[in-house]
Short mmCIF file of N, CA and C and ligand atoms in Angstrom, two decimals:
data_model
loop_
_atom_site.label_atom_id
_atom_site.label_comp_id
_atom_site.label_asym_id
_atom_site.label_seq_id
_atom_site.Cartn_x
_atom_site.Cartn_y
_atom_site.Cartn_z
N MET A 105 15.88 39.91 -70.13
CA MET A 105 15.55 41.01 -69.49
C MET A 105 16.22 42.37 -69.74
N SER A 106 15.72 43.57 -70.26
CA SER A 106 16.30 44.52 -70.69
C SER A 106 16.44 45.42 -69.34
N ALA A 107 17.41 46.51 -69.26
CA ALA A 107 17.92 47.18 -68.27
C ALA A 107 16.71 47.78 -67.73
N LYS A 108 15.86 48.21 -68.67
CA LYS A 108 14.46 49.02 -68.14
C LYS A 108 13.92 48.21 -67.00
N GLU A 109 13.76 46.63 -67.23
CA GLU A 109 13.02 45.97 -66.45
C GLU A 109 13.65 45.52 -65.28
N LYS A 110 14.96 45.79 -65.19
CA LYS A 110 15.50 45.19 -63.82
C LYS A 110 15.20 46.08 -62.85
N ILE A 111 15.23 45.45 -61.61
CA ILE A 111 15.05 45.90 -60.29
C ILE A 111 16.41 46.93 -60.07
N ARG A 112 15.91 48.22 -59.72
CA ARG A 112 17.09 49.29 -59.47
C ARG A 112 17.54 49.26 -58.13
N VAL A 113 18.79 49.14 -58.23
CA VAL A 113 19.40 48.81 -56.51
C VAL A 113 20.47 49.77 -56.24
N ALA A 114 20.48 50.18 -55.29
CA ALA A 114 21.48 51.12 -54.87
C ALA A 114 22.40 50.73 -53.46
N THR A 115 23.59 50.90 -53.40
CA THR A 115 24.40 50.89 -52.10
C THR A 115 24.79 52.04 -51.88
N LEU A 116 25.07 52.33 -50.50
CA LEU A 116 25.55 53.34 -49.78
C LEU A 116 26.47 53.22 -48.90
N TRP A 117 27.49 54.02 -48.52
CA TRP A 117 28.65 53.98 -47.56
C TRP A 117 28.76 55.26 -46.88
N LEU A 118 28.26 54.97 -45.45
CA LEU A 118 28.36 56.01 -44.48
C LEU A 118 29.43 56.10 -43.68
N SER A 119 29.18 56.01 -42.44
CA SER A 119 30.45 55.83 -41.48
C SER A 119 30.47 54.37 -41.32
N GLY A 120 31.42 53.62 -42.03
CA GLY A 120 31.74 52.33 -41.93
C GLY A 120 33.15 52.10 -42.69
N CYS A 121 33.55 50.75 -42.74
CA CYS A 121 35.22 50.44 -43.00
C CYS A 121 35.00 49.92 -44.66
N SER A 122 33.77 49.74 -45.10
CA SER A 122 33.53 49.18 -46.53
C SER A 122 33.73 47.94 -46.36
N GLY A 123 33.94 47.14 -45.14
CA GLY A 123 33.70 45.64 -44.99
C GLY A 123 32.31 45.16 -45.25
N CYS A 124 31.26 45.86 -45.14
CA CYS A 124 29.96 45.38 -45.56
C CYS A 124 29.92 45.17 -47.00
N HIS A 125 30.35 46.31 -47.89
CA HIS A 125 30.52 46.46 -49.13
C HIS A 125 31.38 45.05 -49.63
N MET A 126 32.45 44.79 -49.04
CA MET A 126 33.21 43.58 -49.28
C MET A 126 32.34 42.36 -49.24
N SER A 127 31.57 42.24 -48.21
CA SER A 127 30.81 41.00 -47.93
C SER A 127 29.86 40.90 -49.04
N PHE A 128 29.17 42.22 -49.62
CA PHE A 128 28.26 42.29 -50.67
C PHE A 128 28.90 41.67 -51.94
N LEU A 129 30.24 41.76 -52.21
CA LEU A 129 30.79 41.54 -53.11
C LEU A 129 31.19 39.94 -52.88
N ASP A 130 31.25 39.36 -51.85
CA ASP A 130 31.72 38.18 -51.37
C ASP A 130 30.52 36.98 -51.80
N GLN A 131 29.35 37.38 -52.34
CA GLN A 131 28.56 36.41 -52.94
C GLN A 131 28.92 35.52 -53.89
N ASP A 132 30.38 35.88 -54.57
CA ASP A 132 30.82 34.80 -55.47
C ASP A 132 29.89 34.84 -56.48
N GLU A 133 29.80 33.60 -56.96
CA GLU A 133 29.06 33.39 -58.34
C GLU A 133 27.78 33.54 -58.24
N LEU A 134 27.00 33.67 -56.95
CA LEU A 134 25.77 33.87 -56.63
C LEU A 134 25.29 35.32 -57.28
N ILE A 135 26.39 36.12 -56.92
CA ILE A 135 26.25 37.78 -57.53
C ILE A 135 25.73 37.72 -59.15
N LEU A 136 26.42 36.65 -59.72
CA LEU A 136 25.84 36.71 -61.16
C LEU A 136 24.45 36.45 -61.40
N ASP A 137 23.92 35.65 -60.59
CA ASP A 137 22.41 35.59 -60.75
C ASP A 137 21.57 36.99 -60.40
N LEU A 138 22.08 37.38 -59.46
CA LEU A 138 21.62 38.70 -59.15
C LEU A 138 21.91 39.62 -60.30
N ALA A 139 23.04 39.81 -60.76
CA ALA A 139 23.39 40.75 -61.56
C ALA A 139 22.21 40.83 -62.83
N LYS A 140 21.78 39.60 -63.37
CA LYS A 140 20.82 39.40 -64.31
C LYS A 140 19.81 40.13 -64.12
N LYS A 141 19.56 40.37 -62.78
CA LYS A 141 18.17 40.87 -62.23
C LYS A 141 18.16 42.33 -61.93
N ILE A 142 19.45 42.61 -61.60
CA ILE A 142 19.41 43.98 -61.14
C ILE A 142 20.12 45.08 -61.89
N GLN A 143 19.93 46.34 -61.61
CA GLN A 143 20.76 47.44 -62.30
C GLN A 143 21.18 48.07 -61.18
N VAL A 144 22.45 48.22 -60.96
CA VAL A 144 23.16 49.11 -59.87
C VAL A 144 23.16 50.52 -60.16
N VAL A 145 22.23 51.39 -59.57
CA VAL A 145 21.98 52.91 -60.22
C VAL A 145 22.95 53.67 -59.42
N TYR A 146 23.26 53.38 -58.19
CA TYR A 146 24.20 54.14 -57.49
C TYR A 146 24.94 53.49 -56.32
N SER A 147 26.26 53.66 -55.78
CA SER A 147 26.97 52.88 -55.16
C SER A 147 28.27 53.41 -55.27
N PRO A 148 29.34 52.97 -54.20
CA PRO A 148 30.87 53.31 -54.45
C PRO A 148 31.50 52.55 -55.53
N LEU A 149 30.69 51.51 -55.90
CA LEU A 149 31.34 50.72 -56.90
C LEU A 149 31.13 51.36 -58.48
N VAL A 150 30.31 52.22 -58.43
CA VAL A 150 29.92 52.80 -59.75
C VAL A 150 29.88 54.39 -59.69
N ASP A 151 29.92 55.08 -60.67
CA ASP A 151 30.40 56.55 -60.73
C ASP A 151 29.52 57.66 -60.56
N THR A 152 28.08 57.06 -60.58
CA THR A 152 27.00 58.14 -60.46
C THR A 152 27.37 58.95 -59.09
N LYS A 153 27.29 60.26 -59.42
CA LYS A 153 27.43 61.20 -58.37
C LYS A 153 26.29 61.70 -57.51
N THR A 154 24.86 61.40 -58.07
CA THR A 154 23.79 61.98 -57.45
C THR A 154 22.92 60.82 -57.26
N PHE A 155 22.21 60.75 -56.12
CA PHE A 155 21.26 59.69 -55.66
C PHE A 155 20.31 59.93 -56.57
N PRO A 156 19.72 58.64 -57.46
CA PRO A 156 18.68 58.87 -58.53
C PRO A 156 17.23 58.74 -57.76
N GLU A 157 16.13 59.10 -58.52
CA GLU A 157 14.70 59.05 -57.98
C GLU A 157 14.47 57.37 -58.49
N ASN A 158 13.38 56.97 -57.67
CA ASN A 158 12.88 55.77 -57.93
C ASN A 158 13.72 54.47 -58.17
N VAL A 159 14.45 54.40 -56.77
CA VAL A 159 15.10 53.10 -56.48
C VAL A 159 14.23 52.34 -55.87
N ASP A 160 14.57 50.87 -56.29
CA ASP A 160 13.52 49.83 -55.57
C ASP A 160 14.30 49.31 -54.33
N VAL A 161 15.46 49.02 -54.13
CA VAL A 161 16.10 48.57 -53.08
C VAL A 161 17.40 49.32 -52.62
N THR A 162 17.46 49.94 -51.55
CA THR A 162 19.05 50.35 -51.06
C THR A 162 19.46 49.75 -50.03
N LEU A 163 20.73 49.33 -50.22
CA LEU A 163 21.66 48.68 -49.12
C LEU A 163 22.64 49.96 -48.46
N ILE A 164 22.38 50.14 -47.01
CA ILE A 164 23.10 51.16 -46.66
C ILE A 164 24.30 50.60 -45.42
N GLU A 165 25.72 50.86 -45.80
CA GLU A 165 26.61 50.24 -44.86
C GLU A 165 27.01 51.60 -43.86
N GLY A 166 27.20 51.48 -42.78
CA GLY A 166 27.74 52.37 -41.89
C GLY A 166 26.58 53.33 -41.11
N ALA A 167 27.21 53.84 -39.99
CA ALA A 167 26.29 54.71 -38.99
C ALA A 167 26.34 56.06 -39.64
N VAL A 168 25.46 56.86 -38.92
CA VAL A 168 25.35 58.20 -39.46
C VAL A 168 26.15 59.21 -38.38
N ALA A 169 27.17 59.79 -38.76
CA ALA A 169 28.13 60.60 -37.90
C ALA A 169 27.83 61.81 -38.13
N ASN A 170 27.52 62.48 -39.49
CA ASN A 170 27.58 63.96 -39.61
C ASN A 170 26.30 64.50 -40.24
N GLU A 171 26.43 65.83 -40.45
CA GLU A 171 25.10 66.23 -40.99
C GLU A 171 24.87 65.92 -42.51
N GLU A 172 26.05 65.85 -43.24
CA GLU A 172 25.91 65.69 -44.55
C GLU A 172 25.48 64.11 -44.73
N GLN A 173 25.81 63.21 -44.10
CA GLN A 173 25.40 61.74 -44.15
C GLN A 173 23.76 61.64 -43.54
N GLN A 174 23.39 62.67 -42.65
CA GLN A 174 21.94 62.67 -42.26
C GLN A 174 20.94 63.20 -43.21
N ASN A 175 21.54 64.08 -43.99
CA ASN A 175 20.88 64.81 -44.84
C ASN A 175 20.66 63.78 -46.24
N LEU A 176 21.81 62.96 -46.62
CA LEU A 176 21.88 62.39 -47.74
C LEU A 176 20.87 61.19 -47.32
N LEU A 177 20.88 60.50 -46.14
CA LEU A 177 20.02 59.39 -45.74
C LEU A 177 18.72 59.72 -46.01
N LYS A 178 18.15 61.03 -45.66
CA LYS A 178 16.93 61.41 -45.80
C LYS A 178 16.36 61.57 -47.06
N GLU A 179 17.55 61.97 -47.99
CA GLU A 179 17.04 61.94 -49.28
C GLU A 179 16.93 60.73 -50.19
N VAL A 180 17.86 59.50 -49.47
CA VAL A 180 17.57 58.36 -49.94
C VAL A 180 16.31 57.78 -49.56
N ARG A 181 15.98 57.75 -48.23
CA ARG A 181 14.94 57.26 -47.83
C ARG A 181 13.71 57.80 -48.78
N ALA A 182 13.49 59.04 -48.97
CA ALA A 182 12.61 59.74 -49.89
C ALA A 182 12.47 59.03 -51.20
N LYS A 183 13.57 58.59 -51.80
CA LYS A 183 13.73 58.01 -53.24
C LYS A 183 13.69 56.45 -53.30
N THR A 184 13.81 55.71 -52.33
CA THR A 184 13.89 54.41 -52.14
C THR A 184 12.56 53.73 -51.49
N LYS A 185 11.97 52.58 -52.01
CA LYS A 185 11.03 51.90 -51.73
C LYS A 185 11.25 51.02 -50.61
N ILE A 186 12.62 50.35 -50.73
CA ILE A 186 13.02 49.43 -49.81
C ILE A 186 14.32 49.87 -48.97
N LEU A 187 14.43 50.06 -47.80
CA LEU A 187 15.84 50.43 -47.13
C LEU A 187 16.26 49.19 -46.57
N ILE A 188 17.59 48.67 -46.55
CA ILE A 188 18.04 47.84 -45.90
C ILE A 188 19.36 48.41 -45.09
N SER A 189 19.09 48.29 -43.69
CA SER A 189 20.51 48.65 -42.75
C SER A 189 21.41 47.21 -42.62
N LEU A 190 22.36 47.64 -43.50
CA LEU A 190 23.63 46.39 -43.69
C LEU A 190 24.73 46.70 -42.72
N GLY A 191 24.74 45.62 -41.85
CA GLY A 191 26.02 45.68 -40.92
C GLY A 191 25.63 46.29 -39.89
N ASP A 192 26.35 45.86 -38.59
CA ASP A 192 26.28 46.19 -37.30
C ASP A 192 26.38 47.80 -37.25
N CYS A 193 27.42 48.40 -37.92
CA CYS A 193 27.35 49.91 -37.96
C CYS A 193 25.88 50.61 -38.16
N ALA A 194 25.50 50.41 -39.15
CA ALA A 194 24.30 50.63 -39.53
C ALA A 194 23.06 50.39 -38.58
N VAL A 195 23.30 49.26 -38.07
CA VAL A 195 22.01 48.45 -37.40
C VAL A 195 22.13 49.05 -36.11
N THR A 196 23.38 49.20 -35.27
CA THR A 196 23.60 49.53 -33.91
C THR A 196 24.31 51.06 -33.62
N GLY A 197 25.10 51.06 -34.66
CA GLY A 197 26.28 52.49 -34.61
C GLY A 197 27.55 51.66 -34.28
N ASN A 198 27.52 50.59 -33.72
CA ASN A 198 29.01 49.95 -33.70
C ASN A 198 30.23 50.71 -33.33
N VAL A 199 30.93 50.44 -34.11
CA VAL A 199 32.41 51.00 -33.88
C VAL A 199 32.50 52.32 -34.34
N PRO A 200 31.80 53.35 -34.97
CA PRO A 200 31.75 54.70 -34.98
C PRO A 200 31.03 55.23 -34.03
N ALA A 201 30.23 54.59 -33.37
CA ALA A 201 29.54 54.88 -32.24
C ALA A 201 30.23 54.83 -30.83
N LEU A 202 31.47 54.48 -30.80
CA LEU A 202 32.35 54.52 -29.49
C LEU A 202 32.35 55.87 -28.93
N ARG A 203 32.72 56.87 -29.99
CA ARG A 203 32.68 58.21 -29.36
C ARG A 203 31.50 58.71 -28.38
N ASN A 204 30.34 57.87 -28.83
CA ASN A 204 29.29 58.41 -27.87
C ASN A 204 29.39 58.23 -26.40
N ALA A 205 30.34 57.33 -26.17
CA ALA A 205 30.60 57.51 -24.50
C ALA A 205 31.09 58.77 -24.01
N TRP A 206 31.62 59.53 -24.74
CA TRP A 206 32.17 61.09 -24.23
C TRP A 206 31.02 62.10 -24.57
N GLU A 207 30.89 63.02 -23.47
CA GLU A 207 30.04 63.92 -23.68
C GLU A 207 30.21 64.67 -24.89
N ASP A 208 31.32 65.16 -25.44
CA ASP A 208 31.60 65.71 -26.67
C ASP A 208 32.61 65.09 -27.34
N GLY A 209 32.06 63.83 -27.72
CA GLY A 209 32.99 62.62 -28.38
C GLY A 209 33.17 63.13 -29.75
N GLY A 210 32.48 64.04 -30.59
CA GLY A 210 32.83 64.45 -31.98
C GLY A 210 34.00 65.56 -31.91
N LYS A 211 34.17 66.62 -30.88
CA LYS A 211 35.29 67.13 -31.00
C LYS A 211 36.42 66.35 -30.65
N LEU A 212 36.37 65.57 -29.47
CA LEU A 212 37.45 64.97 -29.01
C LEU A 212 38.13 63.86 -30.44
N ALA A 213 37.15 63.44 -31.08
CA ALA A 213 37.41 62.48 -32.27
C ALA A 213 38.38 63.38 -33.20
N LEU A 214 37.70 64.77 -33.58
CA LEU A 214 38.52 65.63 -34.40
C LEU A 214 39.63 66.03 -34.00
N GLU A 215 39.84 66.10 -32.66
CA GLU A 215 41.16 66.70 -32.01
C GLU A 215 42.23 65.45 -32.13
N ARG A 216 41.58 64.42 -31.94
CA ARG A 216 42.57 63.16 -32.04
C ARG A 216 43.23 62.85 -33.25
N ALA A 217 42.12 62.98 -34.43
CA ALA A 217 42.53 62.80 -35.63
C ALA A 217 43.54 63.78 -36.42
N TYR A 218 43.09 65.22 -35.92
CA TYR A 218 43.92 66.09 -36.74
C TYR A 218 44.73 66.91 -35.88
N LEU A 219 44.89 66.96 -34.67
CA LEU A 219 45.71 67.56 -33.66
C LEU A 219 46.87 66.67 -33.16
N GLU A 220 46.39 65.60 -32.48
CA GLU A 220 47.15 64.65 -31.44
C GLU A 220 47.94 63.65 -32.61
N ASN A 221 47.54 63.29 -33.56
CA ASN A 221 48.00 62.40 -34.34
C ASN A 221 48.71 62.70 -35.45
N THR A 222 49.00 64.08 -35.39
CA THR A 222 49.89 64.46 -36.64
C THR A 222 51.06 65.28 -36.34
N GLU A 223 51.93 65.41 -36.82
CA GLU A 223 53.21 65.95 -36.69
C GLU A 223 53.17 67.19 -37.59
N VAL A 224 52.58 67.52 -38.55
CA VAL A 224 52.79 68.65 -39.35
C VAL A 224 51.12 69.14 -39.54
N ASN A 225 51.06 70.50 -39.86
CA ASN A 225 50.00 71.18 -40.24
C ASN A 225 48.84 70.60 -39.31
N LYS A 226 48.97 70.88 -37.92
CA LYS A 226 47.96 70.61 -36.91
C LYS A 226 46.75 71.42 -36.92
N GLN A 227 45.94 71.03 -37.70
CA GLN A 227 44.67 72.05 -37.75
C GLN A 227 43.63 71.12 -38.19
N ILE A 228 42.34 71.58 -37.66
CA ILE A 228 40.98 70.83 -37.93
C ILE A 228 40.50 71.51 -39.18
N PRO A 229 40.56 70.75 -40.49
CA PRO A 229 40.05 71.24 -41.65
C PRO A 229 38.68 71.78 -41.72
N ARG A 230 38.32 72.83 -42.22
CA ARG A 230 37.17 73.66 -42.15
C ARG A 230 36.21 72.75 -43.04
N ALA A 231 36.62 72.02 -44.13
CA ALA A 231 35.78 71.36 -45.11
C ALA A 231 35.06 70.09 -44.34
N VAL A 232 35.58 69.80 -43.25
CA VAL A 232 35.00 68.51 -42.67
C VAL A 232 33.73 68.76 -42.48
N PRO A 233 32.59 67.61 -42.68
CA PRO A 233 31.21 68.18 -42.40
C PRO A 233 30.86 68.09 -40.96
N ALA A 234 29.99 69.10 -40.55
CA ALA A 234 29.84 69.04 -39.13
C ALA A 234 29.29 67.61 -38.46
N LEU A 235 30.12 67.49 -37.27
CA LEU A 235 29.53 66.15 -36.87
C LEU A 235 28.31 66.24 -35.89
N LEU A 236 27.71 65.32 -35.94
CA LEU A 236 26.42 65.24 -34.97
C LEU A 236 26.99 64.94 -33.53
N ASP A 237 26.14 65.48 -32.65
CA ASP A 237 26.50 65.14 -31.09
C ASP A 237 26.89 63.76 -31.00
N LYS A 238 25.71 62.94 -31.44
CA LYS A 238 26.08 61.18 -31.22
C LYS A 238 25.99 60.70 -32.70
N VAL A 239 26.69 59.57 -32.67
CA VAL A 239 26.66 58.74 -33.96
C VAL A 239 25.36 57.84 -33.71
N ARG A 240 24.52 57.95 -34.88
CA ARG A 240 23.18 57.28 -34.71
C ARG A 240 23.06 56.01 -35.65
N PRO A 241 22.45 54.82 -35.26
CA PRO A 241 22.31 53.78 -36.27
C PRO A 241 20.98 54.27 -37.27
N LEU A 242 20.86 53.93 -38.33
CA LEU A 242 19.93 54.45 -39.43
C LEU A 242 18.42 54.48 -38.93
N HIS A 243 17.81 53.42 -38.11
CA HIS A 243 16.62 53.40 -37.90
C HIS A 243 16.20 54.48 -36.91
N GLU A 244 17.34 55.17 -36.16
CA GLU A 244 16.76 56.40 -35.34
C GLU A 244 16.50 57.48 -35.93
N LEU A 245 17.00 57.44 -37.48
CA LEU A 245 16.53 58.77 -38.07
C LEU A 245 15.66 58.61 -39.29
N VAL A 246 15.43 57.45 -39.90
CA VAL A 246 14.42 57.01 -40.94
C VAL A 246 13.78 55.64 -40.82
N LYS A 247 12.70 55.52 -41.52
CA LYS A 247 12.45 54.19 -41.35
C LYS A 247 13.28 53.11 -42.27
N VAL A 248 13.35 51.98 -41.68
CA VAL A 248 14.19 50.81 -42.05
C VAL A 248 13.34 49.79 -42.34
N ASP A 249 13.38 49.28 -43.59
CA ASP A 249 12.48 47.97 -43.85
C ASP A 249 12.97 46.63 -43.44
N TYR A 250 14.25 46.32 -43.62
CA TYR A 250 14.95 45.27 -43.25
C TYR A 250 16.42 45.43 -42.42
N PHE A 251 16.81 44.65 -41.79
CA PHE A 251 18.17 44.71 -40.99
C PHE A 251 19.08 43.63 -41.42
N ILE A 252 20.07 43.74 -41.82
CA ILE A 252 21.16 42.44 -41.77
C ILE A 252 22.20 42.97 -40.82
N PRO A 253 22.23 42.32 -39.92
CA PRO A 253 23.42 42.37 -38.70
C PRO A 253 24.67 41.75 -39.16
N GLY A 254 25.70 42.03 -38.51
CA GLY A 254 26.86 41.42 -38.46
C GLY A 254 28.05 42.55 -38.88
N CYS A 255 29.09 42.06 -38.64
CA CYS A 255 30.41 42.79 -38.61
C CYS A 255 31.69 42.05 -39.13
N PRO A 256 31.64 41.76 -40.47
CA PRO A 256 30.69 42.34 -41.45
C PRO A 256 29.56 41.21 -41.61
N PRO A 257 28.40 41.50 -42.05
CA PRO A 257 27.33 40.59 -42.33
C PRO A 257 27.80 39.42 -43.43
N SER A 258 26.97 38.31 -43.27
CA SER A 258 27.28 37.24 -44.30
C SER A 258 26.86 37.51 -45.44
N ALA A 259 27.76 37.07 -46.44
CA ALA A 259 27.44 37.32 -47.74
C ALA A 259 26.08 36.37 -48.35
N SER A 260 25.94 35.18 -47.29
CA SER A 260 24.81 34.50 -47.81
C SER A 260 23.57 34.88 -47.34
N VAL A 261 23.62 35.79 -46.17
CA VAL A 261 22.51 36.13 -45.71
C VAL A 261 22.01 37.38 -46.55
N ILE A 262 23.10 38.09 -47.02
CA ILE A 262 22.83 39.33 -48.05
C ILE A 262 22.04 38.68 -49.20
N ASN A 263 22.70 37.62 -49.87
CA ASN A 263 22.21 36.98 -51.10
C ASN A 263 20.71 36.47 -50.65
N TYR A 264 20.58 36.11 -49.61
CA TYR A 264 19.03 35.46 -49.38
C TYR A 264 18.15 36.54 -49.30
N ALA A 265 18.46 37.72 -48.48
CA ALA A 265 17.51 38.70 -48.54
C ALA A 265 17.24 39.37 -49.95
N LEU A 266 18.31 39.67 -50.58
CA LEU A 266 18.11 40.12 -52.14
C LEU A 266 17.22 39.23 -52.89
N THR A 267 17.56 38.06 -52.77
CA THR A 267 16.80 36.89 -53.64
C THR A 267 15.56 36.97 -53.53
N GLU A 268 15.01 37.10 -52.12
CA GLU A 268 13.64 36.92 -51.71
C GLU A 268 13.02 38.13 -52.08
N LEU A 269 13.63 39.43 -52.02
CA LEU A 269 12.79 40.56 -52.37
C LEU A 269 12.99 40.73 -54.01
N LEU A 270 13.73 40.34 -54.76
CA LEU A 270 13.76 40.29 -56.00
C LEU A 270 12.63 39.31 -56.55
N ALA A 271 12.39 38.37 -55.95
CA ALA A 271 11.39 37.41 -56.14
C ALA A 271 9.87 37.87 -55.86
N GLY A 272 10.06 39.10 -55.08
CA GLY A 272 8.64 39.65 -54.64
C GLY A 272 8.16 39.00 -53.39
N ARG A 273 9.10 38.26 -52.79
CA ARG A 273 8.70 37.57 -51.55
C ARG A 273 9.33 38.55 -50.26
N THR A 274 8.87 38.17 -49.19
CA THR A 274 9.28 39.06 -47.92
C THR A 274 10.38 37.88 -47.11
N PRO A 275 11.55 38.86 -47.08
CA PRO A 275 12.68 37.89 -46.43
C PRO A 275 12.28 37.55 -45.02
N ASN A 276 12.45 36.45 -44.54
CA ASN A 276 12.28 36.20 -43.15
C ASN A 276 13.62 36.34 -42.53
N MET A 277 14.17 37.20 -41.81
CA MET A 277 15.32 37.36 -40.94
C MET A 277 15.39 37.03 -39.85
N GLU A 278 14.26 36.55 -39.01
CA GLU A 278 14.22 35.95 -37.80
C GLU A 278 15.30 34.75 -37.82
N GLY A 279 15.99 34.96 -36.69
CA GLY A 279 16.95 33.76 -36.33
C GLY A 279 18.02 33.33 -37.21
N ARG A 280 18.02 34.14 -38.57
CA ARG A 280 19.11 33.94 -39.45
C ARG A 280 20.56 34.47 -39.11
N SER A 281 21.49 33.37 -39.03
CA SER A 281 22.84 33.85 -38.25
C SER A 281 23.37 35.08 -39.19
N LYS A 282 24.13 35.93 -38.18
CA LYS A 282 24.85 36.80 -38.57
C LYS A 282 26.08 36.38 -39.63
N TYR A 283 26.42 35.04 -39.43
CA TYR A 283 27.41 34.73 -40.20
C TYR A 283 27.33 33.54 -41.01
N GLY A 284 25.92 33.32 -41.65
CA GLY A 284 25.62 32.64 -42.80
C GLY A 284 25.28 31.39 -42.24
FE1 LIG B 401 33.21 47.61 -41.23
FE2 LIG B 401 31.82 45.83 -39.52
FE3 LIG B 401 30.83 48.53 -39.66
FE4 LIG B 401 30.32 46.86 -41.67
S1 LIG B 401 29.68 46.51 -39.73
S2 LIG B 401 31.08 49.10 -41.73
S3 LIG B 401 32.36 45.44 -41.62
S4 LIG B 401 32.96 47.75 -39.01
#
């Protein structure tokens, strides 16, 4: 099968810890079967800087915490046929959404990170993307086609979902354990 015929897959890392991407890689030898059928066209694992057109499947780790991520998510949605919300941060907001408990949690988070927890150069950098008032799970901002919950999600469930999609079948995620 040539690279042209392969399924174009992207992965994206928003506000998350990278644990979901580690789980993706934890598919062990099963990932070798996938590798024969997919071409990774955008990912923290590859060097492409611009999200490409005509992506077949995109898996997104992490919640949406700032305007830059919100804009990227909308661009990705417009360029992707099947979008998968990967892991509890993407599915529910999870850890990044803890700041939602406070009225101005974004401001408090910046102050905590850049003013309270540092001894030198206490200042909030201007280059930090503007934070959203609340951290959002993906489906509150764009249409999501499939959800793979878990913190991190199970490597075997990720493999099941991708294998089914690559075979042109609809993965049945109902009742599937978060932990494989
Ligand atoms: Fe990390 Fe868990 Fe969030 Fe995945 S769901 S990004 S493993 S905290």
